[in-house]
Amino acid sequence: MFVDVGEFDARFLRKLKGEFDESHLACFQCGVCSASCPVIGIEAGFNPRRLVKMARLGLKRLTLSSEYIWLCSMCFLCGERCPQGVRIPEVMTALRNLAVEEGYIPEPMKRIRRLLSEAGRLYPIDDFTAEERTDRGLPQIEAEPGFVKRLTGAKP
Ligand code: SF4
Ligand code: SF4
């Protein structure tokens, strides 16, 4: 992969340092993280080693606009095995936070946020579920539109 040097963004590197503890700077690209990652079995293009490298190189646009930063399942397998102690899931979280700040939010994530804002859950309670709960003597589940606000303090 060839990268234009104009893609380097020093401010992005400084912001990443502010969000994170810089353990990613110790990465020596051994690939143990990628070899350990279960997500690669589902999406071959996902590559945590490459994402750490892109972040280290200060490639802000390419890193934050990558859909791959959203695919990490936070299983921590890579972090447990990394010989350099890079806490990759935390790197992913930092990248996601910065991506949101910069407006790089994938459409499915926007939909998830909207659903959580509206109902406090990702799927509506349909008649079938409501009836099942009644039959089993369980209380009905009410929509909880304040859920996201309560979690984040953000406007729903
Ligand atoms: S396992 Fe650690 S050192 Fe090796 S490539 Fe992944 S992040 Fe870098
Ligand atoms: S934490 Fe993320 S990058 Fe690391 S192994 Fe799990 S899914 Fe892969």
CSV table of C-alpha atoms and ligand atoms in Angstrom, one decimal:
chain,number,residue,atom,x,y,z
A,1,MET,CA,0.0,0.0,0.0
A,2,PHE,CA,1.4,3.4,-1.0
A,3,VAL,CA,0.6,6.4,1.1
A,4,ASP,CA,0.9,10.1,0.1
A,5,VAL,CA,3.2,11.8,2.7
A,6,GLY,CA,0.6,14.6,2.7
A,7,GLU,CA,-1.7,12.2,4.6
A,8,PHE,CA,0.6,12.6,7.7
A,9,ASP,CA,-1.2,14.7,10.4
A,10,ALA,CA,0.9,15.6,13.5
A,11,ARG,CA,-2.2,17.0,15.3
A,12,PHE,CA,-3.9,13.6,15.0
A,13,LEU,CA,-0.8,12.0,16.6
A,14,ARG,CA,-0.9,14.5,19.5
A,15,LYS,CA,-4.7,13.9,19.9
A,16,LEU,CA,-4.2,10.1,20.0
A,17,LYS,CA,-1.5,10.6,22.7
A,18,GLY,CA,-4.1,12.6,24.7
A,19,GLU,CA,-6.7,9.8,24.3
A,20,PHE,CA,-4.4,7.0,24.9
A,21,ASP,CA,-1.3,5.9,26.8
A,22,GLU,CA,1.0,5.6,23.8
A,23,SER,CA,1.6,1.8,24.2
A,24,HIS,CA,0.9,1.5,20.5
A,25,LEU,CA,4.2,3.3,19.8
A,26,ALA,CA,6.0,0.1,21.0
A,27,CYS,CA,4.5,-2.0,18.2
A,28,PHE,CA,7.1,-3.6,16.1
A,29,GLN,CA,4.7,-5.1,13.6
A,30,CYS,CA,5.2,-8.8,14.5
A,31,GLY,CA,1.6,-9.6,13.5
A,32,VAL,CA,0.7,-11.7,16.6
A,33,CYS,CA,-2.4,-9.6,17.0
A,34,SER,CA,-3.7,-10.3,13.5
A,35,ALA,CA,-2.9,-14.0,13.9
A,36,SER,CA,-4.9,-14.1,17.1
A,37,CYS,CA,-7.9,-12.1,15.9
A,38,PRO,CA,-11.2,-14.0,15.5
A,39,VAL,CA,-12.8,-11.2,13.5
A,40,ILE,CA,-10.4,-11.9,10.6
A,41,GLY,CA,-12.1,-15.3,10.2
A,42,ILE,CA,-15.3,-13.3,9.3
A,43,GLU,CA,-13.8,-10.3,7.6
A,44,ALA,CA,-10.5,-11.0,5.9
A,45,GLY,CA,-9.8,-7.3,5.4
A,46,PHE,CA,-9.7,-6.6,9.1
A,47,ASN,CA,-6.1,-6.3,10.3
A,48,PRO,CA,-5.3,-4.9,13.7
A,49,ARG,CA,-1.6,-4.8,13.0
A,50,ARG,CA,-2.2,-2.5,10.0
A,51,LEU,CA,-4.5,-0.3,11.9
A,52,VAL,CA,-1.9,0.2,14.7
A,53,LYS,CA,0.6,1.0,12.1
A,54,MET,CA,-1.6,3.5,10.3
A,55,ALA,CA,-2.3,5.2,13.6
A,56,ARG,CA,1.4,5.3,14.5
A,57,LEU,CA,2.2,6.9,11.2
A,58,GLY,CA,-0.3,9.7,11.8
A,59,LEU,CA,-2.5,8.8,8.9
A,60,LYS,CA,-5.6,10.5,10.3
A,61,ARG,CA,-8.0,10.4,7.4
A,62,LEU,CA,-7.2,6.9,6.3
A,63,THR,CA,-7.4,5.6,9.9
A,64,LEU,CA,-10.5,7.4,11.1
A,65,SER,CA,-12.5,6.8,7.9
A,66,SER,CA,-11.7,3.1,7.9
A,67,GLU,CA,-14.8,1.0,8.6
A,68,TYR,CA,-12.4,-1.6,10.2
A,69,ILE,CA,-11.9,0.4,13.4
A,70,TRP,CA,-15.6,-0.4,14.1
A,71,LEU,CA,-15.2,-4.2,13.6
A,72,CYS,CA,-13.1,-5.0,16.6
A,73,SER,CA,-15.2,-7.0,19.1
A,74,MET,CA,-13.0,-6.0,22.1
A,75,CYS,CA,-12.2,-9.6,22.9
A,76,PHE,CA,-8.7,-8.6,24.1
A,77,LEU,CA,-7.1,-11.8,22.6
A,78,CYS,CA,-4.6,-9.6,20.8
A,79,GLY,CA,-3.8,-7.5,23.8
A,80,GLU,CA,-3.2,-10.6,26.0
A,81,ARG,CA,-0.7,-11.9,23.4
A,82,CYS,CA,1.1,-8.8,22.2
A,83,PRO,CA,4.8,-9.2,23.1
A,84,GLN,CA,5.0,-5.4,23.3
A,85,GLY,CA,2.1,-4.9,25.6
A,86,VAL,CA,0.1,-2.9,23.1
A,87,ARG,CA,-3.5,-2.6,24.3
A,88,ILE,CA,-5.1,-2.8,20.9
A,89,PRO,CA,-8.8,-2.7,22.0
A,90,GLU,CA,-8.0,0.5,23.8
A,91,VAL,CA,-6.3,1.9,20.7
A,92,MET,CA,-9.5,1.0,18.8
A,93,THR,CA,-11.7,2.8,21.3
A,94,ALA,CA,-9.5,5.9,21.1
A,95,LEU,CA,-9.7,5.8,17.3
A,96,ARG,CA,-13.5,5.4,17.5
A,97,ASN,CA,-13.7,8.4,19.8
A,98,LEU,CA,-11.6,10.5,17.5
A,99,ALA,CA,-13.6,9.3,14.5
A,100,VAL,CA,-16.8,10.4,16.0
A,101,GLU,CA,-15.3,13.8,16.9
A,102,GLU,CA,-14.2,14.2,13.3
A,103,GLY,CA,-17.6,13.1,11.9
A,104,TYR,CA,-16.5,9.7,10.6
A,105,ILE,CA,-19.5,7.8,11.8
A,106,PRO,CA,-20.6,4.7,9.8
A,107,GLU,CA,-24.3,4.7,8.9
A,108,PRO,CA,-25.1,1.5,11.0
A,109,MET,CA,-23.6,3.2,14.1
A,110,LYS,CA,-25.8,6.3,13.5
A,111,ARG,CA,-28.8,3.9,13.3
A,112,ILE,CA,-27.8,2.2,16.5
A,113,ARG,CA,-27.5,5.5,18.3
A,114,ARG,CA,-30.9,6.6,17.0
A,115,LEU,CA,-32.6,3.4,18.1
A,116,LEU,CA,-31.0,3.6,21.6
A,117,SER,CA,-32.1,7.3,21.8
A,118,GLU,CA,-35.6,6.5,20.9
A,119,ALA,CA,-36.3,3.3,22.8
A,120,GLY,CA,-33.2,2.4,24.9
A,121,ARG,CA,-32.7,-0.8,23.0
A,122,LEU,CA,-31.7,-2.0,19.5
A,123,TYR,CA,-34.9,-3.7,18.6
A,124,PRO,CA,-38.5,-2.9,19.3
A,125,ILE,CA,-40.5,-5.0,21.7
A,126,ASP,CA,-43.0,-6.6,19.3
A,127,ASP,CA,-46.4,-8.2,20.1
A,128,PHE,CA,-44.9,-11.7,20.1
A,129,THR,CA,-42.4,-10.7,22.9
A,130,ALA,CA,-45.0,-8.8,24.8
A,131,GLU,CA,-47.3,-11.8,24.8
A,132,GLU,CA,-44.5,-14.2,25.8
A,133,ARG,CA,-43.7,-12.0,28.7
A,134,THR,CA,-47.3,-11.9,29.8
A,135,ASP,CA,-47.6,-15.7,29.5
A,136,ARG,CA,-44.5,-16.1,31.7
A,137,GLY,CA,-45.7,-13.6,34.3
A,138,LEU,CA,-43.0,-11.1,33.4
A,139,PRO,CA,-43.5,-7.3,33.5
A,140,GLN,CA,-43.7,-5.5,30.2
A,141,ILE,CA,-40.7,-3.6,29.0
A,142,GLU,CA,-41.3,0.1,28.5
A,143,ALA,CA,-39.3,2.3,26.0
A,144,GLU,CA,-36.6,4.2,27.7
A,145,PRO,CA,-35.9,7.2,25.5
A,146,GLY,CA,-33.5,8.8,28.0
A,147,PHE,CA,-31.1,5.9,27.9
A,148,VAL,CA,-28.3,7.4,25.7
A,149,LYS,CA,-28.6,10.7,27.6
A,150,ARG,CA,-28.3,9.0,30.9
A,151,LEU,CA,-25.2,7.1,29.7
A,152,THR,CA,-23.4,9.9,28.0
A,153,GLY,CA,-24.9,13.1,29.1
A,154,ALA,CA,-25.4,13.8,25.4
A,155,LYS,CA,-28.6,15.1,23.8
A,156,PRO,CA,-30.6,12.1,22.4
B,1,SF4,S1,1.1,-8.1,18.4
B,1,SF4,FE1,1.7,-6.1,19.3
B,1,SF4,S2,3.7,-5.7,18.5
B,1,SF4,FE2,2.9,-7.3,17.3
B,1,SF4,S3,2.0,-6.2,15.5
B,1,SF4,FE3,0.4,-6.5,17.0
B,1,SF4,S4,0.4,-4.6,18.2
B,1,SF4,FE4,2.3,-4.7,17.1
B,2,SF4,S1,-9.6,-7.2,20.6
B,2,SF4,FE1,-10.3,-6.7,18.5
B,2,SF4,S2,-8.4,-6.6,17.3
B,2,SF4,FE2,-8.0,-7.7,19.2
B,2,SF4,S3,-8.3,-9.9,18.7
B,2,SF4,FE3,-10.2,-9.1,19.6
B,2,SF4,S4,-11.4,-8.4,17.8
B,2,SF4,FE4,-9.3,-8.7,17.1
